[in-house]
Structures are given as C-alpha cells and as structure tokens.
mmCIF file of C-alpha atoms in Angstrom:
data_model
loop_
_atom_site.group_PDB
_atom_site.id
_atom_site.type_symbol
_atom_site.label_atom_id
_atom_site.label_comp_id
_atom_site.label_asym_id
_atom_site.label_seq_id
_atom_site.Cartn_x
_atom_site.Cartn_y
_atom_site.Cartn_z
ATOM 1 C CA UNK A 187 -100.179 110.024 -102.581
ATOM 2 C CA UNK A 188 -101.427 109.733 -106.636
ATOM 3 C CA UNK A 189 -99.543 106.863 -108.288
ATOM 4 C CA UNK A 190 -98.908 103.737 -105.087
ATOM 5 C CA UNK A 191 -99.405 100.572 -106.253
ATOM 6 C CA UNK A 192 -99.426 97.583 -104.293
ATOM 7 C CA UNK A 193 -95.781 96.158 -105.151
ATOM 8 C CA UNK A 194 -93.991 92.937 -104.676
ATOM 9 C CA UNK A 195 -90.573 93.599 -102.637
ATOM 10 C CA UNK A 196 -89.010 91.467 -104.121
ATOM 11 C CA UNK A 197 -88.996 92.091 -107.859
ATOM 12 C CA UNK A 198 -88.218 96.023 -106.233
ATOM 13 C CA UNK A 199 -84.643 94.491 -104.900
ATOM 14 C CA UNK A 200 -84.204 92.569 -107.488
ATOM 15 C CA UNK A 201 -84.658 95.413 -110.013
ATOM 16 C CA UNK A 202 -82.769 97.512 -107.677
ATOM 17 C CA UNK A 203 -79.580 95.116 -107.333
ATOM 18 C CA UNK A 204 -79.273 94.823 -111.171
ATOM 19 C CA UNK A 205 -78.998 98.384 -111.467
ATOM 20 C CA UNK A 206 -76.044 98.982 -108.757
ATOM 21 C CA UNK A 207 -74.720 95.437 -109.512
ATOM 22 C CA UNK A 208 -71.490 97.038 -111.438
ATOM 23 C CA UNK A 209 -70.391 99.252 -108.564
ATOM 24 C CA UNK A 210 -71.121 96.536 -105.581
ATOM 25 C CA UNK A 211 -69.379 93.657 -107.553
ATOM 26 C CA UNK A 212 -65.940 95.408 -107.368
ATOM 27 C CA UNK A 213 -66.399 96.525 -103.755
ATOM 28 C CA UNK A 214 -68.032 94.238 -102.093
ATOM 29 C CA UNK A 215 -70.245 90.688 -101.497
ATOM 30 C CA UNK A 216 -74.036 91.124 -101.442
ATOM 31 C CA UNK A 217 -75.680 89.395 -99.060
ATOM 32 C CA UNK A 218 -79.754 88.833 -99.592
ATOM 33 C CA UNK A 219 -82.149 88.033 -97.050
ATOM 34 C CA UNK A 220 -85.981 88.485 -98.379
ATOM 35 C CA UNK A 221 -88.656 87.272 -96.964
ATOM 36 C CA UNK A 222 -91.122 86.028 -99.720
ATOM 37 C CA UNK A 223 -94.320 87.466 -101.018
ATOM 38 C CA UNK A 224 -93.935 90.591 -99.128
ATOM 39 C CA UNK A 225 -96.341 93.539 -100.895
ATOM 40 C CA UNK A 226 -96.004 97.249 -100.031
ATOM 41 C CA UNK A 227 -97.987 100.305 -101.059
ATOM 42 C CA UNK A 228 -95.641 102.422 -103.443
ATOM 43 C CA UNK A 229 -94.259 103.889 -106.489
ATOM 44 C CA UNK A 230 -91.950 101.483 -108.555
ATOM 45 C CA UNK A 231 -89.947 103.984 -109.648
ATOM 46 C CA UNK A 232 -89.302 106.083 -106.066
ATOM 47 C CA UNK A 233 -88.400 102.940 -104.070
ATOM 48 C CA UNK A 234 -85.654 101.334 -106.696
ATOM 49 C CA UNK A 235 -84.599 104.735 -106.691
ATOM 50 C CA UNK A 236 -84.003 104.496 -102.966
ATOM 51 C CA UNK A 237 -82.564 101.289 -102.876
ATOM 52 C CA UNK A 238 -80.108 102.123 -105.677
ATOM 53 C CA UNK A 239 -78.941 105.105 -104.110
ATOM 54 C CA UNK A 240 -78.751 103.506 -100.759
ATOM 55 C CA UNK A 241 -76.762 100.313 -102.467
ATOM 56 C CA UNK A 242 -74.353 102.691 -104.050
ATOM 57 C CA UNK A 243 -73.883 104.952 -100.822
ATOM 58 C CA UNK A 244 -72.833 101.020 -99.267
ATOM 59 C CA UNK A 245 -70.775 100.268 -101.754
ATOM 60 C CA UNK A 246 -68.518 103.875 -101.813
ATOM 61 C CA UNK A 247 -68.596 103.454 -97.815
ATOM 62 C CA UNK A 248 -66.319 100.090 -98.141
ATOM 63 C CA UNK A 249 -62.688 99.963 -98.626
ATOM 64 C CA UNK A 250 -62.034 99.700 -102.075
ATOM 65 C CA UNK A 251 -59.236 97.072 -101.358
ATOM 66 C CA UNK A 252 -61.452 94.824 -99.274
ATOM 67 C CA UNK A 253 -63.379 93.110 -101.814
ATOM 68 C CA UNK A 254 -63.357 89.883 -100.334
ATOM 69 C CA UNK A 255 -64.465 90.941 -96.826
ATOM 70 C CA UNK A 256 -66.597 93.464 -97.854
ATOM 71 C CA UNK A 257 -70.369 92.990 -97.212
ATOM 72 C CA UNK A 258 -73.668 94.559 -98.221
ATOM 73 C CA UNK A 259 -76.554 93.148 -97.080
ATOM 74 C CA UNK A 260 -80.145 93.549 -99.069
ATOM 75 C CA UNK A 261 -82.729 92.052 -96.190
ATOM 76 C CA UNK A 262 -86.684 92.449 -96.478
ATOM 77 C CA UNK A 263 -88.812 90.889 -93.704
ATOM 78 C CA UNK A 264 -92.112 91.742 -92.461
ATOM 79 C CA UNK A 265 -92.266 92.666 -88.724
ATOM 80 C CA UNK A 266 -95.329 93.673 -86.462
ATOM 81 C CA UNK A 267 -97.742 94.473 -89.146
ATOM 82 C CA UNK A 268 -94.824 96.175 -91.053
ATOM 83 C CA UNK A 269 -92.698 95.620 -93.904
ATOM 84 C CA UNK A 270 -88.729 96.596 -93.016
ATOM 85 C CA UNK A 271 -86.515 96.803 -96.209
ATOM 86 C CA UNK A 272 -82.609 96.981 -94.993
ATOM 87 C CA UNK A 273 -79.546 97.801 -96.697
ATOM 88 C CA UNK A 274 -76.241 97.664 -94.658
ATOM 89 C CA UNK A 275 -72.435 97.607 -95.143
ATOM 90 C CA UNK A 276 -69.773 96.623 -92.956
ATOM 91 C CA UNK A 277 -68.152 99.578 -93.072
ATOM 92 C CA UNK A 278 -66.152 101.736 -90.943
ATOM 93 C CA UNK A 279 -69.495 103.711 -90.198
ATOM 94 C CA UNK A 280 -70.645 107.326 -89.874
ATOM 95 C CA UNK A 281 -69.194 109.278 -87.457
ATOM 96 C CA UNK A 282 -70.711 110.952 -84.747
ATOM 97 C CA UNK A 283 -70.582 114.655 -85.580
ATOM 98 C CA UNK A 284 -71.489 114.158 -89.097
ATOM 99 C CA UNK A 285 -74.877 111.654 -88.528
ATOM 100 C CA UNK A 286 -77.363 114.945 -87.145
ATOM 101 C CA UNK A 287 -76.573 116.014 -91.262
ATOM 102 C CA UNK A 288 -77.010 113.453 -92.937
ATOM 103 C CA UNK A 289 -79.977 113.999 -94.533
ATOM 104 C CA UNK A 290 -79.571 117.853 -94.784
ATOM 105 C CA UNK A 291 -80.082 118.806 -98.396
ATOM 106 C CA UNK A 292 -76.146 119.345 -100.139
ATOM 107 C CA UNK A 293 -74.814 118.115 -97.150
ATOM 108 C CA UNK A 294 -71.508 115.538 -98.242
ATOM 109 C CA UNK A 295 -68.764 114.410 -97.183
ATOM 110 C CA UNK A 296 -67.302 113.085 -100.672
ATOM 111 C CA UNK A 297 -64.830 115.075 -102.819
ATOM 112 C CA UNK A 298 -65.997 117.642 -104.721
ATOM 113 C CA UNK A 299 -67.301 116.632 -107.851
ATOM 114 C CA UNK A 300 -68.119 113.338 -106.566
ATOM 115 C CA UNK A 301 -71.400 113.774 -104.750
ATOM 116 C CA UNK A 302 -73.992 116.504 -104.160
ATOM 117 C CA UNK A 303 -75.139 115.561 -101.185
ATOM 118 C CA UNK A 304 -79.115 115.002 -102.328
ATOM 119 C CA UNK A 305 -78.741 111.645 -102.675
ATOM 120 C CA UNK A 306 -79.854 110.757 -98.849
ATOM 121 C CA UNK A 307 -82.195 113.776 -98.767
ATOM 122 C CA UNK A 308 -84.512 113.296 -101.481
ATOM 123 C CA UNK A 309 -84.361 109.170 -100.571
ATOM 124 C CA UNK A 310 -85.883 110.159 -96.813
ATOM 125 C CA UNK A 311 -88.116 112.712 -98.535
ATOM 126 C CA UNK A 312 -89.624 109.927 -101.077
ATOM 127 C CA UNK A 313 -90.147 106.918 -98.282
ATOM 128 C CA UNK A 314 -91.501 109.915 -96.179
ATOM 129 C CA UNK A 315 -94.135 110.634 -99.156
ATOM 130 C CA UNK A 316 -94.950 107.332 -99.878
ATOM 131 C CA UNK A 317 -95.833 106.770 -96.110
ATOM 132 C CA UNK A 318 -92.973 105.058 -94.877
ATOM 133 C CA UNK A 319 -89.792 105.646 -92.465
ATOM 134 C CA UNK A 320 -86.203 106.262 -93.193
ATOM 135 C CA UNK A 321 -84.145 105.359 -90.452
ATOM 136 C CA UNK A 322 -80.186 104.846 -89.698
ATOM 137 C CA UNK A 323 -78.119 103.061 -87.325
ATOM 138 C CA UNK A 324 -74.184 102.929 -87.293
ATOM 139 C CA UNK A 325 -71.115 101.866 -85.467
ATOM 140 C CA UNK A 326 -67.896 102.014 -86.383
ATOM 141 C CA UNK A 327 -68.532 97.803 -87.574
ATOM 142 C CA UNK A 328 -71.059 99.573 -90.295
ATOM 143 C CA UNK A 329 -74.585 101.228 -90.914
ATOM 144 C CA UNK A 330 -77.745 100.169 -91.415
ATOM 145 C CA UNK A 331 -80.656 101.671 -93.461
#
C-alpha cells in the first residue's frame, strides 16, 4: 500500500506510550520489553494509532482500584524473520462468548456512550492493510495483542 515507510519500532512505542501515558498511569504499571533497532514497513500514523488504541483498550480492561498490581506490557522482538509488537494486560480477560466479536464493526461491550465498538475493527483492518497480522490470546489472567 501508497505511503509505508521503513520505521523504527521503537520511536513507534515510544510515540505511542506518550500519547496513552495519562490513562495507563492511573490504572496501571507499564512494563517495556523492545528489542533494539527493529525496522518495519508501515505508516507512522496507522500503527501509533493501533498501539494507542490497543494501550487504552489495556488500560479500561484493569480494575480501576488495582493500580499497584496492575500491568501492561509494551514488548517488540523480532522472531523467525518477523517483527511481533505485543501489548498485554493482566486483566480478568475476554470471555468466551464475546471473543468470535471482537473485531465485528460496533460490536462493544462498554456502556453506552463510552465506546463505539470500531476501535478493534479498524486497528485489525489497518495492520491487515499494511501487511501485517492482528492476533489475540486471553485467559481469565489477561490478553494479549
């Protein structure tokens, strides 16, 4: 697609943490783990749009009075020819019946008002155009993007 540009990961997280930074700090501890001088092929501007909204969905899926157990961890690491950028919480998890819909456009399970459940939708749909994978994994210890 028109407008990738090799990138540096980490200036991506870094840019990406400063934005969500505010909403983590009262929920929870971040926890980074990048491996250095990782490069991907992709749009500045669609991936720290990711990240945010996946750093966010973390932080809203912690207890609010759990501060100082609370984790989210930021990890990038190359693996196999592949560059794997990871955000996870330690959360109480998705549950079964709602993961199939999780990415379904409008699809939430926040309050009304809250959410409109694009956010996870349109982040799949931009790795997806910029050549990558969106995956998830969760237990009721937390979920991992």
């Amino acid at each position: 697609e028109e407008g990738l540009q090799p990138l540096e990961v980490e200036k991506i997280l870094n840019t990406s943490v400063s934005i969500a930074s505010s909403a983590i700090k009262h929920r929870a501890q971040l926890v980074r783990e990048d491996e250095p001088k990782l490069v991907v092929l992709a749009d500045q501007t669609r991936l720290s749009q990711v990240l945010v909204n996946l750093l966010m969905n973390a932080a809203q899926a912690v207890p609010e009075e759990s501060t100082s157990t609370n984790e989210i961890a930021l990890r990038s690491y190359e693996d196999d020819g592949e560059v794997l950028i990871e955000v996870a919480d330690n959360g109480p998890g998705i549950p079964g019946h709602i993961l199939p819909r999780i990415f379904e456009p409008f699809f939430t399970t926040k309050p009304v008002g809250v959410g409109t459940g694009l956010g996870l939708s349109i982040c799949k749909n931009l790795i997806e155009r910029m050549g990558g994978v969106m995956e998830v994994e969760t237990s009721d210890e937390g979920t991992l993007f």
